[in-house]
Tab-separated table of N, CA and C in Angstrom:
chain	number	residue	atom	x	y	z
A	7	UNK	N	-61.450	172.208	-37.494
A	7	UNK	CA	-61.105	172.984	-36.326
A	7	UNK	C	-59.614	173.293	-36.341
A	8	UNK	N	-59.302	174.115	-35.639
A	8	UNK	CA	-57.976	174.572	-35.188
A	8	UNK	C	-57.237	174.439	-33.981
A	9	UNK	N	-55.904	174.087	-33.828
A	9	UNK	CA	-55.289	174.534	-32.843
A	9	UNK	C	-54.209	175.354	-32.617
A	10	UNK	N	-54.262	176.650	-31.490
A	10	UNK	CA	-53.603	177.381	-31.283
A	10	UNK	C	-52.303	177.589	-30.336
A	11	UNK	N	-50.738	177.824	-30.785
A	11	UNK	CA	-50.327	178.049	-29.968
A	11	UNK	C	-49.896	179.640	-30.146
A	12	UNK	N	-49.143	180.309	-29.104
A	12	UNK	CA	-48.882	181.679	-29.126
A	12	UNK	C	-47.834	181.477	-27.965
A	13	UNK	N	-46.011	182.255	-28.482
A	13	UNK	CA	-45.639	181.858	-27.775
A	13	UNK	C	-44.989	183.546	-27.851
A	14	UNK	N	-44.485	183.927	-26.555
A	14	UNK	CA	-43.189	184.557	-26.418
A	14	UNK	C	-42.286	184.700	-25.578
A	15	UNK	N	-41.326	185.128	-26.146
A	15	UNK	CA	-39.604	184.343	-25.563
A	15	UNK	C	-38.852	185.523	-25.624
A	16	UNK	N	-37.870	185.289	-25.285
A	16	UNK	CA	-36.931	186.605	-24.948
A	16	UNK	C	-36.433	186.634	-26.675
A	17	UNK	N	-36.007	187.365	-26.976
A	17	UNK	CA	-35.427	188.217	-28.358
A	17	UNK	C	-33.987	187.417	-28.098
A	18	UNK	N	-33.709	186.195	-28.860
A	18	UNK	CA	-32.352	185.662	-29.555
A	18	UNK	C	-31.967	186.337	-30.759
A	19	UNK	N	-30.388	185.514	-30.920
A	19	UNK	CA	-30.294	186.098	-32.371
A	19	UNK	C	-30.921	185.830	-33.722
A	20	UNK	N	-31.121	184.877	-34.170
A	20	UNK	CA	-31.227	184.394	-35.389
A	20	UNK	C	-32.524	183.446	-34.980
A	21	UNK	N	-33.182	183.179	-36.565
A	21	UNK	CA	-34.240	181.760	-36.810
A	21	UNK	C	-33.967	180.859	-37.499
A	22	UNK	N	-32.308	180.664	-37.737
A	22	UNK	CA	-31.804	179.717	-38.500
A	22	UNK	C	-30.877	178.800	-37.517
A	23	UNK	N	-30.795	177.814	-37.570
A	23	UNK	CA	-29.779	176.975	-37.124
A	23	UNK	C	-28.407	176.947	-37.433
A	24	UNK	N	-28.212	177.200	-38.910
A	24	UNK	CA	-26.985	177.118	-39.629
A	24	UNK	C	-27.240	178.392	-40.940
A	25	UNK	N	-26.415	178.837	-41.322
A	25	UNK	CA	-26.890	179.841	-42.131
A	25	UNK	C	-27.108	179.327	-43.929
A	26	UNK	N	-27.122	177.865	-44.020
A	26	UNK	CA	-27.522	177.435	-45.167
A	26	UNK	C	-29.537	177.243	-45.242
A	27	UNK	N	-29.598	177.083	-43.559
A	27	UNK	CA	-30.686	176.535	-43.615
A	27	UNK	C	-31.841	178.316	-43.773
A	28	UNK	N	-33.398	177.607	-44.414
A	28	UNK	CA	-34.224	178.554	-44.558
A	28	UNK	C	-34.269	179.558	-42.719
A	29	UNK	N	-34.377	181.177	-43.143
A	29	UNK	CA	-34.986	181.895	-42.028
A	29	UNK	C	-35.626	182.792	-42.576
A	30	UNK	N	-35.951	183.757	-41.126
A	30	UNK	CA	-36.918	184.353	-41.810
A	30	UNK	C	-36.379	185.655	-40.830
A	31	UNK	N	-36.470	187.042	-40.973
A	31	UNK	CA	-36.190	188.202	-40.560
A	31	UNK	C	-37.616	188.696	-39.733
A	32	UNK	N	-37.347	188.481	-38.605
A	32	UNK	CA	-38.379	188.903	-37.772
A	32	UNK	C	-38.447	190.673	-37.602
A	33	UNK	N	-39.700	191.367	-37.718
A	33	UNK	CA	-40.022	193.048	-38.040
A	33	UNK	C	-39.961	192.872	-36.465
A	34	UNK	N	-39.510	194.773	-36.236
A	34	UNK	CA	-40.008	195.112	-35.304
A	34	UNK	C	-40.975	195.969	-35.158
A	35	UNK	N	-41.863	195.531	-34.110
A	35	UNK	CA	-43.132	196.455	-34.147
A	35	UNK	C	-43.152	196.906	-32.683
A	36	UNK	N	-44.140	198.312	-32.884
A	36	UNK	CA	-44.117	199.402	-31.799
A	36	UNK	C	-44.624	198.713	-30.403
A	37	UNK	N	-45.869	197.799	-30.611
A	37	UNK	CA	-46.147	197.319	-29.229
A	37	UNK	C	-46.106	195.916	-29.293
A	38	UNK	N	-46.049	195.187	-28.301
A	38	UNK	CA	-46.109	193.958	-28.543
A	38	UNK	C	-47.552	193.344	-28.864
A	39	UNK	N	-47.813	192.262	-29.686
A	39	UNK	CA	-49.309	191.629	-30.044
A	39	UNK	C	-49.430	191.306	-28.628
A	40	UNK	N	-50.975	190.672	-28.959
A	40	UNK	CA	-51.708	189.965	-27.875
A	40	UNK	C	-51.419	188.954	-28.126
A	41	UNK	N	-50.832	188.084	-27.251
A	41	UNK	CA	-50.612	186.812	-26.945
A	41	UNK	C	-51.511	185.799	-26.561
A	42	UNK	N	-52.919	186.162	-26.127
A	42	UNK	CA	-53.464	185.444	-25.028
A	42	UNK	C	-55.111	185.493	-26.201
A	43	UNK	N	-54.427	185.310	-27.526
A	43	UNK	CA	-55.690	185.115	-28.707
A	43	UNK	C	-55.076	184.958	-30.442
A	44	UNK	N	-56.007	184.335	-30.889
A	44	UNK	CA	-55.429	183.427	-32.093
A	44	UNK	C	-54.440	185.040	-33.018
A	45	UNK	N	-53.409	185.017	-33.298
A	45	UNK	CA	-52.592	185.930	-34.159
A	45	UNK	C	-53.160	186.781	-35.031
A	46	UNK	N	-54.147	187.315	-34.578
A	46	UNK	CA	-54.861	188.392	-35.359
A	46	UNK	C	-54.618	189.577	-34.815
A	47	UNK	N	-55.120	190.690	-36.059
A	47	UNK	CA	-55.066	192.122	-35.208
A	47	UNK	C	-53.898	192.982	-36.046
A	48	UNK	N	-53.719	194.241	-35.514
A	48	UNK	CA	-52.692	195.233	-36.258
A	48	UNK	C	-51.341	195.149	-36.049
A	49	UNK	N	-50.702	194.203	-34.972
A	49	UNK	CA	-49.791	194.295	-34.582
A	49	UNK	C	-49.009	192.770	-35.122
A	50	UNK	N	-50.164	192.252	-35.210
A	50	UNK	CA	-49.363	190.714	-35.745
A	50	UNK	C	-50.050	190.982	-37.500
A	51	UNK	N	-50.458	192.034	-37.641
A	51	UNK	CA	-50.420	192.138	-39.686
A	51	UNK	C	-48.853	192.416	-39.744
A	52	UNK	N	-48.135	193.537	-38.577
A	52	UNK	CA	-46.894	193.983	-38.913
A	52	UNK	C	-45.840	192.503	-39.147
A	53	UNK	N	-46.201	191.287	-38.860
A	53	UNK	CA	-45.211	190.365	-38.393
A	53	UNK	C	-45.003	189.745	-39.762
A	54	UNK	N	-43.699	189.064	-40.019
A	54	UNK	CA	-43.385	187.975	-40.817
A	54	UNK	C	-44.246	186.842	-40.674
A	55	UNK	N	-44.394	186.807	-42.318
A	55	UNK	CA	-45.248	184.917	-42.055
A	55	UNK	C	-44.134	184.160	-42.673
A	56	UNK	N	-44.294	183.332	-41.727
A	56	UNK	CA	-43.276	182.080	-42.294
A	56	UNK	C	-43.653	181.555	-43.384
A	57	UNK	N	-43.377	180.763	-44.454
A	57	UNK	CA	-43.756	180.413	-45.750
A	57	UNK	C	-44.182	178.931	-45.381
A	58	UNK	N	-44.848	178.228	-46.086
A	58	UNK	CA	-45.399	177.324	-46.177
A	58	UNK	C	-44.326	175.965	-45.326
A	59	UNK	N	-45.151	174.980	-44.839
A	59	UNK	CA	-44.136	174.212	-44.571
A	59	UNK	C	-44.004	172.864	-45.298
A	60	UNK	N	-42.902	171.972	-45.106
A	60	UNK	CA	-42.873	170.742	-46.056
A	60	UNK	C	-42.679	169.644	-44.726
A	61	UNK	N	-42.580	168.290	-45.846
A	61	UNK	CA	-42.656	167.252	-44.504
A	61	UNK	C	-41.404	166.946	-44.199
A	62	UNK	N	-40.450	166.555	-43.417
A	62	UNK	CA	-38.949	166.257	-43.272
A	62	UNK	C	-38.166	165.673	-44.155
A	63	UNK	N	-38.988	165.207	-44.745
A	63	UNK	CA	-37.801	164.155	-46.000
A	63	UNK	C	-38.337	165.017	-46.641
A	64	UNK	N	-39.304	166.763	-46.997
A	64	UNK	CA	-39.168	167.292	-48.442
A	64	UNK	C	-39.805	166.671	-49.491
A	65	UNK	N	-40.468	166.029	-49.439
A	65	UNK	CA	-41.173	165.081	-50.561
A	65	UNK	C	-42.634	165.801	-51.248
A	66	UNK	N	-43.195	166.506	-50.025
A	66	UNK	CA	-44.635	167.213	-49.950
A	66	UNK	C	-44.864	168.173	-48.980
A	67	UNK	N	-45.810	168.833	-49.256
A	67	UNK	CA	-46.615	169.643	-48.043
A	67	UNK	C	-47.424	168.726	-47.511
A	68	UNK	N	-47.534	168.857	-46.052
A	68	UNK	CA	-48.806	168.218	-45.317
A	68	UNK	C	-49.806	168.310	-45.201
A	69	UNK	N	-51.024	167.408	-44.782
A	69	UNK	CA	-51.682	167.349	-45.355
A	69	UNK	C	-52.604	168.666	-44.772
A	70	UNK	N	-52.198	169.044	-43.486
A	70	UNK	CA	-52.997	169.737	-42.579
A	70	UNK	C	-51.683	171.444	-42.824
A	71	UNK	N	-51.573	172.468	-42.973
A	71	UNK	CA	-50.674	173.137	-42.963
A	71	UNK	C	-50.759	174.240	-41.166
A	72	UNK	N	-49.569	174.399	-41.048
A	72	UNK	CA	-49.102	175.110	-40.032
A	72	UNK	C	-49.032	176.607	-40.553
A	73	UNK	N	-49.556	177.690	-39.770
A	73	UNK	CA	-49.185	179.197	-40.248
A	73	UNK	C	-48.651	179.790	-39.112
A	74	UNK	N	-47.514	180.278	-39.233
A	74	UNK	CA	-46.648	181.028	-38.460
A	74	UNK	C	-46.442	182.624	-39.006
A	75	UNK	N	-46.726	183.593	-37.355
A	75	UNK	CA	-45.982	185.054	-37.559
A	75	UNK	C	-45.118	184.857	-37.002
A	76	UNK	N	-44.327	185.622	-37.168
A	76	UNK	CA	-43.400	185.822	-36.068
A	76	UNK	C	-42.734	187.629	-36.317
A	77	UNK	N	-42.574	188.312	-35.138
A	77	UNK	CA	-41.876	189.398	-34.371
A	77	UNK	C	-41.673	189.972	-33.496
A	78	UNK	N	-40.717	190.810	-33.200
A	78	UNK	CA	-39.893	191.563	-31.780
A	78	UNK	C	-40.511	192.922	-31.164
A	79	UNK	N	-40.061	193.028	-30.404
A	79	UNK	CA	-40.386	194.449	-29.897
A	79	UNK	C	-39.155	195.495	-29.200
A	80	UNK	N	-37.912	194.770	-29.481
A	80	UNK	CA	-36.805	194.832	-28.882
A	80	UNK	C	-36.253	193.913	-27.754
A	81	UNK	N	-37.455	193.702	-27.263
A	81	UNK	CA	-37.167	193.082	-26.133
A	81	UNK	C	-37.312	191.174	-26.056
A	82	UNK	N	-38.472	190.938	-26.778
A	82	UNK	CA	-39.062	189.898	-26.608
A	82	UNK	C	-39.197	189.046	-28.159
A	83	UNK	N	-39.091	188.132	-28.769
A	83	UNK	CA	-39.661	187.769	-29.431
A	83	UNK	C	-40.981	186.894	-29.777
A	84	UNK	N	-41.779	187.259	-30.638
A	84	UNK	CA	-43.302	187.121	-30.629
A	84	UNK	C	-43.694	185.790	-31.773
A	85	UNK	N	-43.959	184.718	-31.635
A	85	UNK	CA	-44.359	183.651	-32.641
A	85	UNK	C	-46.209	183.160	-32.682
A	86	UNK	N	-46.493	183.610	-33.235
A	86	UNK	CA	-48.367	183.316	-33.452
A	86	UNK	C	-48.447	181.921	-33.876
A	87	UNK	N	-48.757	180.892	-34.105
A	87	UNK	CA	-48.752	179.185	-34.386
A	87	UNK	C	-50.297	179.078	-34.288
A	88	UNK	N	-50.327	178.530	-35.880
A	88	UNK	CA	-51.529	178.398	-35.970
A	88	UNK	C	-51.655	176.673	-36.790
A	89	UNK	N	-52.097	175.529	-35.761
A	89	UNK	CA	-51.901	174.793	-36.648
A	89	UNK	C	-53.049	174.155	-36.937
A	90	UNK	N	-53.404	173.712	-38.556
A	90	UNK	CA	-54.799	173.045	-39.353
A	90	UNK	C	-54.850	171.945	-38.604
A	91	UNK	N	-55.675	171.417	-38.256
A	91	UNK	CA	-55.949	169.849	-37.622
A	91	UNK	C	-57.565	169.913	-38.249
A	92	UNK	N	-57.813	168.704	-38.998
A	92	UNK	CA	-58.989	168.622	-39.310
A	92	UNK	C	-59.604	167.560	-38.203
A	93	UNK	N	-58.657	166.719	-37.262
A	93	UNK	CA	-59.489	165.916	-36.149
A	93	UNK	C	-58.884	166.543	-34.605
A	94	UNK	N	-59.390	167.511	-34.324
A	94	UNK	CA	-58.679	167.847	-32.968
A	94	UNK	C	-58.945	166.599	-31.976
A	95	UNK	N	-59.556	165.891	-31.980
A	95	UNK	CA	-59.766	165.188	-30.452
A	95	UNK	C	-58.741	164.355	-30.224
A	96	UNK	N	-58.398	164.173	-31.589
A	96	UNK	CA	-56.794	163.108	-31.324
A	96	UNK	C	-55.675	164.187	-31.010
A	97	UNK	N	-55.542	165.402	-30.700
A	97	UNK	CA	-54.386	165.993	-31.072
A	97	UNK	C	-53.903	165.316	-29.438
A	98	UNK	N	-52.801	164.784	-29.106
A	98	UNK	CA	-52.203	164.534	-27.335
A	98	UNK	C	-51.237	165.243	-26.927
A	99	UNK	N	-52.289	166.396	-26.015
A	99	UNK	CA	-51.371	167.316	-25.685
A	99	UNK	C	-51.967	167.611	-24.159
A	100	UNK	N	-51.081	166.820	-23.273
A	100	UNK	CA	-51.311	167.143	-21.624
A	100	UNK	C	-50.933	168.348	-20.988
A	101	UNK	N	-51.288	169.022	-20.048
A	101	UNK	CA	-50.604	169.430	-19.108
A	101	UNK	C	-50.147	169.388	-18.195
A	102	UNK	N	-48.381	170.022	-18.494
A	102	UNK	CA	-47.560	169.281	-17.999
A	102	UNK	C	-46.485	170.358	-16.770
A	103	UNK	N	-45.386	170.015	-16.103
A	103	UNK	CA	-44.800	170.965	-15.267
A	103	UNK	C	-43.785	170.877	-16.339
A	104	UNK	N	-42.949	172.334	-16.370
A	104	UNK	CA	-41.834	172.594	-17.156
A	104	UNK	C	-41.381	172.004	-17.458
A	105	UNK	N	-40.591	171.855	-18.541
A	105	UNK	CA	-39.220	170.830	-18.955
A	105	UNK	C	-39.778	169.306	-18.967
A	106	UNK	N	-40.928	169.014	-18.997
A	106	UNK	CA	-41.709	167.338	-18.954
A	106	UNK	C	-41.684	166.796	-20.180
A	107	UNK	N	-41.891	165.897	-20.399
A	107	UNK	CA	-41.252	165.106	-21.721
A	107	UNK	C	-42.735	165.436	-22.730
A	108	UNK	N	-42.915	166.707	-23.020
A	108	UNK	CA	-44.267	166.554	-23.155
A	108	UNK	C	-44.234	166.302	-25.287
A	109	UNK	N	-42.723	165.511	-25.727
A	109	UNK	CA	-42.339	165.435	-27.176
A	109	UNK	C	-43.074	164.093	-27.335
A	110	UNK	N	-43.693	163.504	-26.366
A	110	UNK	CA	-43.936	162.567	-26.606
A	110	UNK	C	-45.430	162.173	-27.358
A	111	UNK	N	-46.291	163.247	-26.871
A	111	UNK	CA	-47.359	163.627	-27.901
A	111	UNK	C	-47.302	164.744	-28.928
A	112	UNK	N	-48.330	165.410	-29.131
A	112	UNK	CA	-48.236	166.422	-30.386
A	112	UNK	C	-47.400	167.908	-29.984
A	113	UNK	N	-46.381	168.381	-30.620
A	113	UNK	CA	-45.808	169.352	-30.179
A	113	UNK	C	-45.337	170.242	-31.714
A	114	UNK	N	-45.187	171.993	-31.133
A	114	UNK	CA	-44.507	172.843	-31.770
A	114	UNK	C	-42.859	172.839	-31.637
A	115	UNK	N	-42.551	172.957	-32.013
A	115	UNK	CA	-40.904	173.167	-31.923
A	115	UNK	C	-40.416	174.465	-32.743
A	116	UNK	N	-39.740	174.669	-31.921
A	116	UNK	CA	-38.902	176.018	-32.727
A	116	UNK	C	-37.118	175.983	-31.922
A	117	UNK	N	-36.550	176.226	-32.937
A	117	UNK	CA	-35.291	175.817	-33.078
A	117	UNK	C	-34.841	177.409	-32.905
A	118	UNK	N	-33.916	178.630	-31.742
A	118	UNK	CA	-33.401	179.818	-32.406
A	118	UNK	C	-31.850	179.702	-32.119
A	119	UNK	N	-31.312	179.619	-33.325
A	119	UNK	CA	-29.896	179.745	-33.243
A	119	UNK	C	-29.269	180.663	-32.811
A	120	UNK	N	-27.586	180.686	-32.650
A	120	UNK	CA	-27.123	182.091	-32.504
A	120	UNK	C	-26.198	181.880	-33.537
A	121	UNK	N	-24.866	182.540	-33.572
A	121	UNK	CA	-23.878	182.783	-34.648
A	121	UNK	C	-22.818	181.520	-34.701
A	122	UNK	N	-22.941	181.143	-33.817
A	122	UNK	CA	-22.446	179.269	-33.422
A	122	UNK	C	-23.554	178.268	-33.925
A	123	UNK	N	-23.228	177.610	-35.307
A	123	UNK	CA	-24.289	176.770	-35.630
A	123	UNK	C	-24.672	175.757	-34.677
A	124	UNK	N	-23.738	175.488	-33.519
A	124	UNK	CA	-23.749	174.493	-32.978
A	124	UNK	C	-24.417	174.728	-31.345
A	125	UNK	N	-24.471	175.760	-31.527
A	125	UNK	CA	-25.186	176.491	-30.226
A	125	UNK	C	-26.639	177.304	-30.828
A	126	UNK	N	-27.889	176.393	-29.871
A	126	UNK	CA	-29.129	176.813	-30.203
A	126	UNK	C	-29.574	176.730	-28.956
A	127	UNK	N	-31.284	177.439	-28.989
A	127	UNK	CA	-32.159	177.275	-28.097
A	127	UNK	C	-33.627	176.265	-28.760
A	128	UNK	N	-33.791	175.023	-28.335
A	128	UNK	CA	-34.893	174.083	-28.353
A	128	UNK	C	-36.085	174.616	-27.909
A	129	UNK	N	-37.039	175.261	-28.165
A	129	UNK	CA	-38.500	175.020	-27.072
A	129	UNK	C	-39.413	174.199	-27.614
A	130	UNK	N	-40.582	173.577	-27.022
A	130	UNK	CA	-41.388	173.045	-26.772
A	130	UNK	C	-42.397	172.701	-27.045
A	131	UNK	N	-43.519	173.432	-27.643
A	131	UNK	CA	-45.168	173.776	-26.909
A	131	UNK	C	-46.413	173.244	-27.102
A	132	UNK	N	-46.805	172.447	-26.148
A	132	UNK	CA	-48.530	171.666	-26.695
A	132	UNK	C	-49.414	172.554	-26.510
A	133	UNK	N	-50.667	172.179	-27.129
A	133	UNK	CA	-51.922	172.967	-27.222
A	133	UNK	C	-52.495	172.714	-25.967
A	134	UNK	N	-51.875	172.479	-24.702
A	134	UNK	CA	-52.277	172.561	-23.535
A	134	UNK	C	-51.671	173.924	-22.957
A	135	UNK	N	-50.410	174.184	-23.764
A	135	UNK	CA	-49.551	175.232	-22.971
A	135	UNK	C	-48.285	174.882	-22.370
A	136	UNK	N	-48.135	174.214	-22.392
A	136	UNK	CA	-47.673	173.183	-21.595
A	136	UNK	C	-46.072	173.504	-22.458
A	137	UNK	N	-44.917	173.592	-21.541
A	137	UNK	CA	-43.388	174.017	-22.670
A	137	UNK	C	-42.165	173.190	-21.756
A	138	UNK	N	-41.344	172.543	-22.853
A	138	UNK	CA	-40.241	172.828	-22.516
A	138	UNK	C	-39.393	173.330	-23.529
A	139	UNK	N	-38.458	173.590	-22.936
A	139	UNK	CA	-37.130	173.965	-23.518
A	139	UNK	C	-35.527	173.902	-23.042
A	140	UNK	N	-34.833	173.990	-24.200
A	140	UNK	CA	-33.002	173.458	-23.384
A	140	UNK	C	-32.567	174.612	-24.364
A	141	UNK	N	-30.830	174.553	-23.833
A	141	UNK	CA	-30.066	174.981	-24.480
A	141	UNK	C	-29.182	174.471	-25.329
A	142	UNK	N	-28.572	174.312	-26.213
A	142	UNK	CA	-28.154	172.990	-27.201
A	142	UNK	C	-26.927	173.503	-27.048
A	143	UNK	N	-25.497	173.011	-26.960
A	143	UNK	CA	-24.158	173.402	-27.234
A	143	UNK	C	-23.508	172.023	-27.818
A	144	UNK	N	-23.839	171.927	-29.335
A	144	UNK	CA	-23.435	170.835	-29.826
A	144	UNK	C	-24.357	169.711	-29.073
A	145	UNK	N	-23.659	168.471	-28.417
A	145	UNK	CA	-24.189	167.102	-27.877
A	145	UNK	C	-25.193	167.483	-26.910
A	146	UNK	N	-24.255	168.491	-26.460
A	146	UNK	CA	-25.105	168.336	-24.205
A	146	UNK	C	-26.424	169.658	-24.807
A	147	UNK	N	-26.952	169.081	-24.120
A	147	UNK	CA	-28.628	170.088	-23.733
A	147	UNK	C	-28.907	169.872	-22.311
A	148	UNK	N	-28.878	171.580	-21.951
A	148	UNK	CA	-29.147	171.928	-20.903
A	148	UNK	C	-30.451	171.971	-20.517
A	149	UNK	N	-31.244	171.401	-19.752
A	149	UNK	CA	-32.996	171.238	-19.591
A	149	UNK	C	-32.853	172.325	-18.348
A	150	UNK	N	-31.801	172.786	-17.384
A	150	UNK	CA	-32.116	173.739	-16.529
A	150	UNK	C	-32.394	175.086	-16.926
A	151	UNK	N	-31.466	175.374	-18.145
A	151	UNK	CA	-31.647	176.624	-18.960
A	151	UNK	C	-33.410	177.096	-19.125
A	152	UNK	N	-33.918	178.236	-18.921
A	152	UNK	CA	-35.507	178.465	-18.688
A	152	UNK	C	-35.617	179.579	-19.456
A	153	UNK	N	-36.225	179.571	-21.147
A	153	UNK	CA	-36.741	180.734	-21.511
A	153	UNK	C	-38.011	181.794	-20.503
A	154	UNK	N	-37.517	182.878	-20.661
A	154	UNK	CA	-38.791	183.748	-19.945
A	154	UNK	C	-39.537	183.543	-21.213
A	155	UNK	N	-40.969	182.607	-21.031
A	155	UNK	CA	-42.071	181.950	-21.925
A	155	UNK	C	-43.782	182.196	-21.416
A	156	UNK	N	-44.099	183.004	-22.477
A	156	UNK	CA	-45.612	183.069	-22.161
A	156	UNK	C	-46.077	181.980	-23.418
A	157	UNK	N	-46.874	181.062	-23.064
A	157	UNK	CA	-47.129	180.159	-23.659
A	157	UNK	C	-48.746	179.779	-23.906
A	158	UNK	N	-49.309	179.934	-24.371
A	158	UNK	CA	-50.760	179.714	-24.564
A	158	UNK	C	-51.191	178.574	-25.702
A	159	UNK	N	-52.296	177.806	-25.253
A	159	UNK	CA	-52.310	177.064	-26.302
A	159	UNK	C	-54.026	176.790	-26.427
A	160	UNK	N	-54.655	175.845	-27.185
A	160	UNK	CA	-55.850	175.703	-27.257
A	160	UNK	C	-56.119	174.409	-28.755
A	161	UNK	N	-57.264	174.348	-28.213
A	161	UNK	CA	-57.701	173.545	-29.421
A	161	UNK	C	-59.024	173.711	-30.045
């Protein structure tokens, strides 16, 4: 089985943190995808796929893989999250009110930088829907900071 997230966020600058680290050049396309169903369709063929992912220490791919689109419309930016789970019933993902500690079970993360490596935006997202997000300026993270976030999730 699968679980789905689908997120979109206002149009930042960059998908890199630091400009050593991997990104990816998000397309722009004429209308925005559907958000509110797994990343299929003509509008998310137009999108970047993120390339395969590895495990944090780099050692391997996992065992279950994650597939990511991602693109803009000028306005908004668009991320499709599609992640392999071969046991959904364990995946722990509550629903939660904004900004809730919801890192504490299974979560998406997406990191969007700007031209200050040290200044990013954090979000969130369980397969409940469920998001938070901050603003990073170096140490301090702002949890009041509120992406405009359509967030969908499923399992």
């Amino acid at each position: 089985m699968l679980r789905l997230f689908a997120l979109s966020a206002l149009l930042l600058t960059s998908l890199a943190v630091a400009a050593q680290e991997p990104f990816v050049l998000a397309p722009q396309v004429q209308a925005a995808p559907l958000v509110k169903t797994i990343p299929i369709g003509p509008t998310w063929a137009q999108a970047a796929i993120i390339p395969t992912f590895q495990l944090m220490d780099n050692t391997a791919s996992p065992e279950a893989q994650t597939k990511v689109r991602v693109c803009h419309d000028g306005t908004r930016l668009y991320l499709g999250v599609i992640c392999d789970e071969s046991e959904p019933d364990k995946v722990q993902a509550q629903t939660a009110a904004r900004d809730a500690d919801i890192w504490t079970g299974d979560v998406v993360e997406v990191f969007i930088g700007t031209d200050d490596p040290r200044h990013f935006y954090h979000i969130m997202l369980n397969a409940a829907g469920s998001v938070c997000d901050e603003e990073c300026r170096g140490e301090a993270k702002d949890l009041k900071w509120d992406a405009d976030i359509e967030a969908v999730g499923g399992k």
